[in-house]
Short mmCIF file of C-alpha atoms in Angstrom, two decimals:
data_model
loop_
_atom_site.label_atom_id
_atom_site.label_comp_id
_atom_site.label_asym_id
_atom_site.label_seq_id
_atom_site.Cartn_x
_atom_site.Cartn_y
_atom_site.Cartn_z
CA UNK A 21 3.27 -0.80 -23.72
CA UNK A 22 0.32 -1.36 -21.66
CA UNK A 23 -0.69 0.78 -18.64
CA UNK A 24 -2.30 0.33 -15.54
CA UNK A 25 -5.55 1.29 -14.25
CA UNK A 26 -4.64 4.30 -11.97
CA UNK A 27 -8.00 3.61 -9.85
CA UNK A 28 -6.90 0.31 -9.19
CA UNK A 29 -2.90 1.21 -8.07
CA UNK A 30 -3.71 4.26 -5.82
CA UNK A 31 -3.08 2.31 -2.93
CA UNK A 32 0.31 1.58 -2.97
CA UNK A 33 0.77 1.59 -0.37
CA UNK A 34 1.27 -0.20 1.95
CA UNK A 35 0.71 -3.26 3.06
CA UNK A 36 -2.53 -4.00 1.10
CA UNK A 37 -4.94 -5.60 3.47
CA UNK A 38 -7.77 -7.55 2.79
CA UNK A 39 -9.31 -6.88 -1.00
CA UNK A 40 -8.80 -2.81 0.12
CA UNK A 41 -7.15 -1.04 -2.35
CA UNK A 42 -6.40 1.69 -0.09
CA UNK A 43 -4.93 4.31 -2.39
CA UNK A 44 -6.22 6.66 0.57
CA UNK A 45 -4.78 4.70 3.13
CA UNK A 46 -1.08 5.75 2.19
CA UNK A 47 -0.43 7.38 5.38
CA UNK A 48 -1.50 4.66 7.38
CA UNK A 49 1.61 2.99 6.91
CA UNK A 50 4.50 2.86 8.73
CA UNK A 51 3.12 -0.23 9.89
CA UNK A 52 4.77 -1.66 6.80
CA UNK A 53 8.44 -1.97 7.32
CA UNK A 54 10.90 -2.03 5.08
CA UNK A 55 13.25 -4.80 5.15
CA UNK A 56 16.63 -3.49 5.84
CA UNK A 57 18.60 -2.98 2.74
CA UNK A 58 21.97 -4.41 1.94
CA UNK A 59 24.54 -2.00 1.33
CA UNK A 60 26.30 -1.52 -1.84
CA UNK A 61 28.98 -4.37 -2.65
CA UNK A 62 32.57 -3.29 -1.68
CA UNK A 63 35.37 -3.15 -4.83
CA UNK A 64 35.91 -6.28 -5.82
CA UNK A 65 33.24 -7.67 -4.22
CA UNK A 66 31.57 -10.70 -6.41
CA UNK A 67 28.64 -9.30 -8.49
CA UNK A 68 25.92 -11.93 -7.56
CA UNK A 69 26.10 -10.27 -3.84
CA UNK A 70 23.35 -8.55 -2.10
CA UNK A 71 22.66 -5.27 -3.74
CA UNK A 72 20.90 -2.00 -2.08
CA UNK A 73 18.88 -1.63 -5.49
CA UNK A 74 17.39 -4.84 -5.90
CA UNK A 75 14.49 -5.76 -3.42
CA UNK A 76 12.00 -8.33 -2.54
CA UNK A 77 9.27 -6.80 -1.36
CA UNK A 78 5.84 -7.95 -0.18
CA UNK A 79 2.39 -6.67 0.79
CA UNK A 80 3.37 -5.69 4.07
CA UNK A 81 6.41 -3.82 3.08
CA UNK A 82 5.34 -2.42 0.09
CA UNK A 83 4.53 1.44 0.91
CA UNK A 84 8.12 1.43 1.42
CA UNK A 85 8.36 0.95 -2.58
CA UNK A 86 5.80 4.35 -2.45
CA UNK A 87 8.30 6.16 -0.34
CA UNK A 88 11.42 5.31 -2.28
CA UNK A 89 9.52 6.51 -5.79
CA UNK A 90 9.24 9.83 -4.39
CA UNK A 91 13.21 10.27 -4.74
CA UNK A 92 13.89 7.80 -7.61
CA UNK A 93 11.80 5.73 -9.44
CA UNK A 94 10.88 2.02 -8.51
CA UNK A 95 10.56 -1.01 -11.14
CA UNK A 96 8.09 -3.26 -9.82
CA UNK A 97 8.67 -6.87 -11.29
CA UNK A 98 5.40 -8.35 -10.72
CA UNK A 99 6.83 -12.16 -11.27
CA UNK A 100 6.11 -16.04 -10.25
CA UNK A 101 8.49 -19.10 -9.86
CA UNK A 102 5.99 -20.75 -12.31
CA UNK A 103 6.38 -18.76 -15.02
CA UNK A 104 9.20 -19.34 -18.00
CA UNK A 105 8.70 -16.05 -19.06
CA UNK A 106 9.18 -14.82 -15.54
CA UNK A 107 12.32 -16.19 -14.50
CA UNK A 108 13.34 -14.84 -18.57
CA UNK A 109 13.18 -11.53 -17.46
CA UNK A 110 14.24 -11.33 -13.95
CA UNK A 111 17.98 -11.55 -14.46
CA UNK A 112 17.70 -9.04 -17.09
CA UNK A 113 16.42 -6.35 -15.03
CA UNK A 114 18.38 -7.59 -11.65
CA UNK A 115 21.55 -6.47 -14.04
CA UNK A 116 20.31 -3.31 -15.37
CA UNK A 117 19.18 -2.40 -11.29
CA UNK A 118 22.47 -4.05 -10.29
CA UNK A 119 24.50 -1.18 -12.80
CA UNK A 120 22.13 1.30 -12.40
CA UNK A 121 23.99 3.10 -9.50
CA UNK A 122 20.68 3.71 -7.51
CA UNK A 123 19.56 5.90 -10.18
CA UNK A 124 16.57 3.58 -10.08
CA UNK A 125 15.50 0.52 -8.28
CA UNK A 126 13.70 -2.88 -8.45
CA UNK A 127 10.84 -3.70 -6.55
CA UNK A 128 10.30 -7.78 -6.72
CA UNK A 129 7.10 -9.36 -5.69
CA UNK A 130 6.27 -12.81 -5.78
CA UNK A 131 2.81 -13.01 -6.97
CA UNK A 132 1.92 -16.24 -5.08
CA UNK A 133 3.39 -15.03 -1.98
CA UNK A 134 1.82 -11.34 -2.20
CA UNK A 135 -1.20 -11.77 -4.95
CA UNK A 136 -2.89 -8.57 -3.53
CA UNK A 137 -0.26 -6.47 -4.99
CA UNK A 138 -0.88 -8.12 -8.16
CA UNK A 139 -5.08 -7.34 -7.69
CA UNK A 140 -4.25 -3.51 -7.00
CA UNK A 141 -1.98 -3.60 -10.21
CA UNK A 142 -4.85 -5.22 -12.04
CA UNK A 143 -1.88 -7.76 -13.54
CA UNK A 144 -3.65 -10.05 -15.94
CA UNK A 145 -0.24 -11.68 -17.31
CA UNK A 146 3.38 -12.67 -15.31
CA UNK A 147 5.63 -11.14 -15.89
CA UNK A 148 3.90 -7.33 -15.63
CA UNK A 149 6.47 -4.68 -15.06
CA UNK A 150 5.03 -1.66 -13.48
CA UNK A 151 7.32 2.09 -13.15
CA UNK A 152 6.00 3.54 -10.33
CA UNK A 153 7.34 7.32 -9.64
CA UNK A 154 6.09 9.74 -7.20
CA UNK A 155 3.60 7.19 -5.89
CA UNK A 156 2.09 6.60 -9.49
CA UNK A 157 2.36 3.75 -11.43
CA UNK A 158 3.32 5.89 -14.95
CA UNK A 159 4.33 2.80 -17.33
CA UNK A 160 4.10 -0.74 -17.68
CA UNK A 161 5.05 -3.55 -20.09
CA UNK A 162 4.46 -7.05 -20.04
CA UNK A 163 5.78 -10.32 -21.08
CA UNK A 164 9.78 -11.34 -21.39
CA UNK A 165 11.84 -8.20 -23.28
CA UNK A 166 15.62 -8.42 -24.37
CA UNK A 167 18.34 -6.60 -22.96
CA UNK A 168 18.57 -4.00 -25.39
CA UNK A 169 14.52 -3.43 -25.63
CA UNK A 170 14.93 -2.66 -21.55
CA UNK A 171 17.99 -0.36 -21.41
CA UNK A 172 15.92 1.61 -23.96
CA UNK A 173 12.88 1.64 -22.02
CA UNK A 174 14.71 3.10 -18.72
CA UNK A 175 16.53 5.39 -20.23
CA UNK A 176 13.25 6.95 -21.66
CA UNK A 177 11.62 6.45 -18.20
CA UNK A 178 14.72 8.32 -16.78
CA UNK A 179 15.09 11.21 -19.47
CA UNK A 180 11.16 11.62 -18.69
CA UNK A 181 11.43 12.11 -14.96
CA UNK A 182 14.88 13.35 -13.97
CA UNK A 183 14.13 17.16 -13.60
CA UNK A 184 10.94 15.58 -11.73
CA UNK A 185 12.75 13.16 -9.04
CA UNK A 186 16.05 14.69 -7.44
CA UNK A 187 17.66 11.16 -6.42
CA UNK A 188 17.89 10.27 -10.08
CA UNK A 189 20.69 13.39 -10.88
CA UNK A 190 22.37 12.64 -7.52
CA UNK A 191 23.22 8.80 -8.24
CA UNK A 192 24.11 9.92 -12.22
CA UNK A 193 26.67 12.03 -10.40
CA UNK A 194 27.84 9.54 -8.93
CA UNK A 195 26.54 9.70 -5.46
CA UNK A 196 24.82 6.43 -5.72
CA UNK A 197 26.58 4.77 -3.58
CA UNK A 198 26.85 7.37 -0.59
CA UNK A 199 23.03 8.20 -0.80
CA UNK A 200 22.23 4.02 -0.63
CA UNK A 201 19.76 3.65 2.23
CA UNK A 202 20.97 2.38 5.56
CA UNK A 203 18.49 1.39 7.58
CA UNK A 204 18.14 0.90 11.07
CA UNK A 205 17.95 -2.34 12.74
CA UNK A 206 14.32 -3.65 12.67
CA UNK A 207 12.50 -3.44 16.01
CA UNK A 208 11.52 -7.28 16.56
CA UNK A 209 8.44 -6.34 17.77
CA UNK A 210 7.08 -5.32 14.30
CA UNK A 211 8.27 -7.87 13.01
CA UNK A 212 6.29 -10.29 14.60
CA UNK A 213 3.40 -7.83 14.19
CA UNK A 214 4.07 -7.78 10.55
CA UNK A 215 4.73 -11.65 10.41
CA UNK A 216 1.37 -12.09 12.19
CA UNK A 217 -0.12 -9.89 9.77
CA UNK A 218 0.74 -11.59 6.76
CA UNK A 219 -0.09 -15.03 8.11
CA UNK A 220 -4.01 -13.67 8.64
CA UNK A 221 -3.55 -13.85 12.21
CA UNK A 222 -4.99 -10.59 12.95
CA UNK A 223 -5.72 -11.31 16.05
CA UNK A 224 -1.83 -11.68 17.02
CA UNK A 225 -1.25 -8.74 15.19
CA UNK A 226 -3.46 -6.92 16.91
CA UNK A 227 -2.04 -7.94 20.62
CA UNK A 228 1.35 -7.44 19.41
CA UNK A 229 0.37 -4.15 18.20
CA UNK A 230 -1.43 -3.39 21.69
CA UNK A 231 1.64 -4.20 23.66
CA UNK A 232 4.15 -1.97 21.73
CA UNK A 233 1.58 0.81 22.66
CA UNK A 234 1.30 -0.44 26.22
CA UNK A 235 5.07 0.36 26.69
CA UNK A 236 5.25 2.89 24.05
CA UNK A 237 1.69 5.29 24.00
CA UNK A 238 3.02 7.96 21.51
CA UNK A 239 3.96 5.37 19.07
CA UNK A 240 2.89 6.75 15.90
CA UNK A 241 3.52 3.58 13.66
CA UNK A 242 1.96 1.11 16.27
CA UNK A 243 -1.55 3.32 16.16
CA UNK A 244 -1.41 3.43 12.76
CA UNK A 245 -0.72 0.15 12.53
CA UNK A 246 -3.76 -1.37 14.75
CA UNK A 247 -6.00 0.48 12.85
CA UNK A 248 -5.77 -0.86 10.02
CA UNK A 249 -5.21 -4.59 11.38
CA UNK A 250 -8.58 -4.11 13.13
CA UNK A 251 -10.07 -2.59 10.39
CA UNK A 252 -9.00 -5.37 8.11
CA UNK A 253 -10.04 -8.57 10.67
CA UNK A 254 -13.36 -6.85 10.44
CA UNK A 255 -13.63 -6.08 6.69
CA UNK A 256 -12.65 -9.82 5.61
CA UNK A 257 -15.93 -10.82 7.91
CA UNK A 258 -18.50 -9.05 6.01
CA UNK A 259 -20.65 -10.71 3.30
CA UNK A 260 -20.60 -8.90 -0.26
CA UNK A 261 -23.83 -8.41 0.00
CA UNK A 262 -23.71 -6.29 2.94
CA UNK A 263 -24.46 -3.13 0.98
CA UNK A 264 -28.11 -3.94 -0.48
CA UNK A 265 -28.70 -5.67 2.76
CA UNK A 266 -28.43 -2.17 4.45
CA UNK A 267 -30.05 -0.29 1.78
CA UNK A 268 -33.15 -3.04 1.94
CA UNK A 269 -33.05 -2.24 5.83
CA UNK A 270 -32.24 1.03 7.00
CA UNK A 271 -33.15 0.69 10.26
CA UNK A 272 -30.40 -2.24 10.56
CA UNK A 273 -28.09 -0.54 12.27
CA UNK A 274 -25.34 -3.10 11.98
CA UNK A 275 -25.79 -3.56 8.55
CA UNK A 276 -25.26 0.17 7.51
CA UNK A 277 -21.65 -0.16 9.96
CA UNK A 278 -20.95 -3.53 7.64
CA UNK A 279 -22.18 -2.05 4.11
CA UNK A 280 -19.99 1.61 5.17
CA UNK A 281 -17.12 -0.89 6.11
CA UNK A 282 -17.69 -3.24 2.12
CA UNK A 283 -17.65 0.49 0.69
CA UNK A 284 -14.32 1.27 2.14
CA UNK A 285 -13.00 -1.93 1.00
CA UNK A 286 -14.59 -1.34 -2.53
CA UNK A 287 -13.09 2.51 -2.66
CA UNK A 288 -16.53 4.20 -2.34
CA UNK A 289 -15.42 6.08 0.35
CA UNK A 290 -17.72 9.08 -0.04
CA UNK A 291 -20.70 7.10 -0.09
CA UNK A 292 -19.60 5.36 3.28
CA UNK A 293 -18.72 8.09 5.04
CA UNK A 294 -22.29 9.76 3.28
CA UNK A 295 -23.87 6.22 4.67
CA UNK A 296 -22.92 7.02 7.95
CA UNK A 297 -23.46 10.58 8.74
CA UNK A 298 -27.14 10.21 7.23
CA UNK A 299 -27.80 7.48 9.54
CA UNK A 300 -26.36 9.31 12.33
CA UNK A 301 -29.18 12.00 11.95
CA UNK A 302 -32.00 9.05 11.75
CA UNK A 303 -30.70 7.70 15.63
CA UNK A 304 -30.28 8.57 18.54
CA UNK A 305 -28.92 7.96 22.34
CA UNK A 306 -26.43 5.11 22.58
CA UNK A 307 -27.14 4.11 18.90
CA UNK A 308 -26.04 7.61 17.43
CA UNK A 309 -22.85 7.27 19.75
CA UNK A 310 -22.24 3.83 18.09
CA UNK A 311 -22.70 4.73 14.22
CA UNK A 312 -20.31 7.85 15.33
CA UNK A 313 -17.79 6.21 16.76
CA UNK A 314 -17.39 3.95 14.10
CA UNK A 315 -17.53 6.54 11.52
CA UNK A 316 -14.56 8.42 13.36
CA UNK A 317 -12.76 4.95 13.33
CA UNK A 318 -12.99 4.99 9.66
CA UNK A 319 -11.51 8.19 9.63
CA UNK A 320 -8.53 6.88 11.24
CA UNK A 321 -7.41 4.60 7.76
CA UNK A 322 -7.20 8.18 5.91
CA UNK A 323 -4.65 10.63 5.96
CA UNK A 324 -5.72 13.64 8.21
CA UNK A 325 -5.50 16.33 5.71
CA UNK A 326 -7.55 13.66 2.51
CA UNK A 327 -10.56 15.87 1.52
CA UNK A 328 -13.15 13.84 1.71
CA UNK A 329 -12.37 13.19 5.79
CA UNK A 330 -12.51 17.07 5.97
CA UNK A 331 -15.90 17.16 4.23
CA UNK A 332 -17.37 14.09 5.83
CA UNK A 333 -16.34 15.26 9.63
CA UNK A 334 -17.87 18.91 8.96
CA UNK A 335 -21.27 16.59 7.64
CA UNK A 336 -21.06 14.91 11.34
CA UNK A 337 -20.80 17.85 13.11
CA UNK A 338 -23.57 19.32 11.26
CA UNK A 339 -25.60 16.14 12.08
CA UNK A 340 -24.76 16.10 15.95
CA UNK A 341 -25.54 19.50 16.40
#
């Protein structure tokens, strides 16, 4: 079996904007929804029905893949209509989710609708099948595999994790269908936020975002939300050669804000936070307040506790003061 680059899947998270795989971004994300799920088919109910264990997911509503593989873990069928091979394996691991009484569940994206998630997986064939548990991808395998070949494969995914991820016991013993997820209704406000989001229409996003906080200040999932919608309008903008542009011209100050911004986007986020703070200490007056504030913005796409915030905000402060 092949396995994923771990560098390039950190970011599960969420909805993967722009090229960022933002493996640090994880918190951001409420701002990815979850679809609801169905709930689990009554007795007698015809087998082809919704189930809660199989999902379609996309790159806006992917962290909630991340969230569910901290309790269980989550197949991700990386797949394409295109692909023989594809729609091969798809019904075999539908029925193996389908029976597998939410000890495990599978994640379905659509390469051509959501290729990002494919980029952060670093897929280079369809079908890729990716185990993700406790917010790591931990196995993969790739290419059409019988029946037989997958029940094996689960059940030494399963045997491997179960003292690790407590929702795996709990469905075995049969509370599967009790602990299935019911979600609340969605908020149609995020979904048009979302919808926006997907389309590229960051600019919608962003008012729709705005207008949820304009009614609802505290809201959490909205300011996480326009953060990263602002950060990614801005990021797609910026030339790939905005780094040695700002290194041939330090005193450009808008080129060191766009070659800290291609950093983030390219995971070098110690040397854009580094970037930042060094040019902080080379300004001064309205252009120190500038780089700062943007630096602090950046901040903003990391989880508040992530080291390197902590390091880089105790740099600034040495470098204001």
């Amino acid at each position: 079996m092949t396995r994923p680059d771990p560098r390039k899947t950190a970011a599960l998270s969420a909805a993967l904007s722009g090229a960022v795989d933002l493996g640090a971004l994880k918190a951001r994300a409420d701002a990815a929804r979850q679809r609801p799920a169905a709930q689990p088919p009554a007795p007698g109910a015809p087998s082809g029905g919704p189930s809660p264990w199989v999902l379609d997911v996309t790159e806006a509503t992917f962290q909630s893949v991340v969230e569910r593989s901290m309790e269980i873990p989550v197949v991700v069928e990386l797949t394409a209509t295109w692909s023989p091979e594809a729609q091969q394996l798809s019904p075999v691991l539908e029925a193996a989710a389908r029976n597998s009484g939410g000890a495990w569940i599978l994640a379905r994206v659509d390469l051509d609708a959501s290729p990002r998630i494919g980029q952060a997986f670093g897929v280079q064939s369809v079908p890729t099948v990716v185990a993700v548990a406790a917010g790591q991808p931990i196995d993969a395998f790739a290419g059409p595999l019988p029946q037989a070949e997958f029940d094996q494969w689960i059940v030494r995914l399963l045997d491997a994790l179960r003292d690790k991820l407590p929702g795996i016991a709990a469905a075995e013993n049969g509370a599967g269908a009790q602990a299935a997820p019911v979600e609340e209704p969605e908020d149609p406000r995020f979904v048009a936020a979302e919808e926006a989001f997907e389309q590229g229409d960051f600019a919608a996003a962003e008012s729709a975002y705005e207008a949820i906080l304009s009614v609802e200040p505290s809201n959490e999932e909205a300011k996480a939300a326009l953060v990263q919608v602002r950060f990614t309008a801005r990021a797609e903008a910026i030339d790939q050669d905005a780094v040695s542009r700002a290194d041939a011209a330090p005193d450009d100050l808008d080129a060191q804000l766009a070659a800290a911004d291609l950093q983030i986007v390219n995971q070098d986020v110690e040397g854009a936070f580094k970037r930042l703070v060094d040019t902080v200490r080379r300004v001064y007056g309205d252009d120190r307040n500038k780089v700062r504030e943007h630096l602090v913005g950046l901040f903003e796409l990391f989880p508040v506790d992530d080291p390197r915030v902590a390091a880089a905000r105790r740099n600034l402060a040495s470098a204001l003061f």
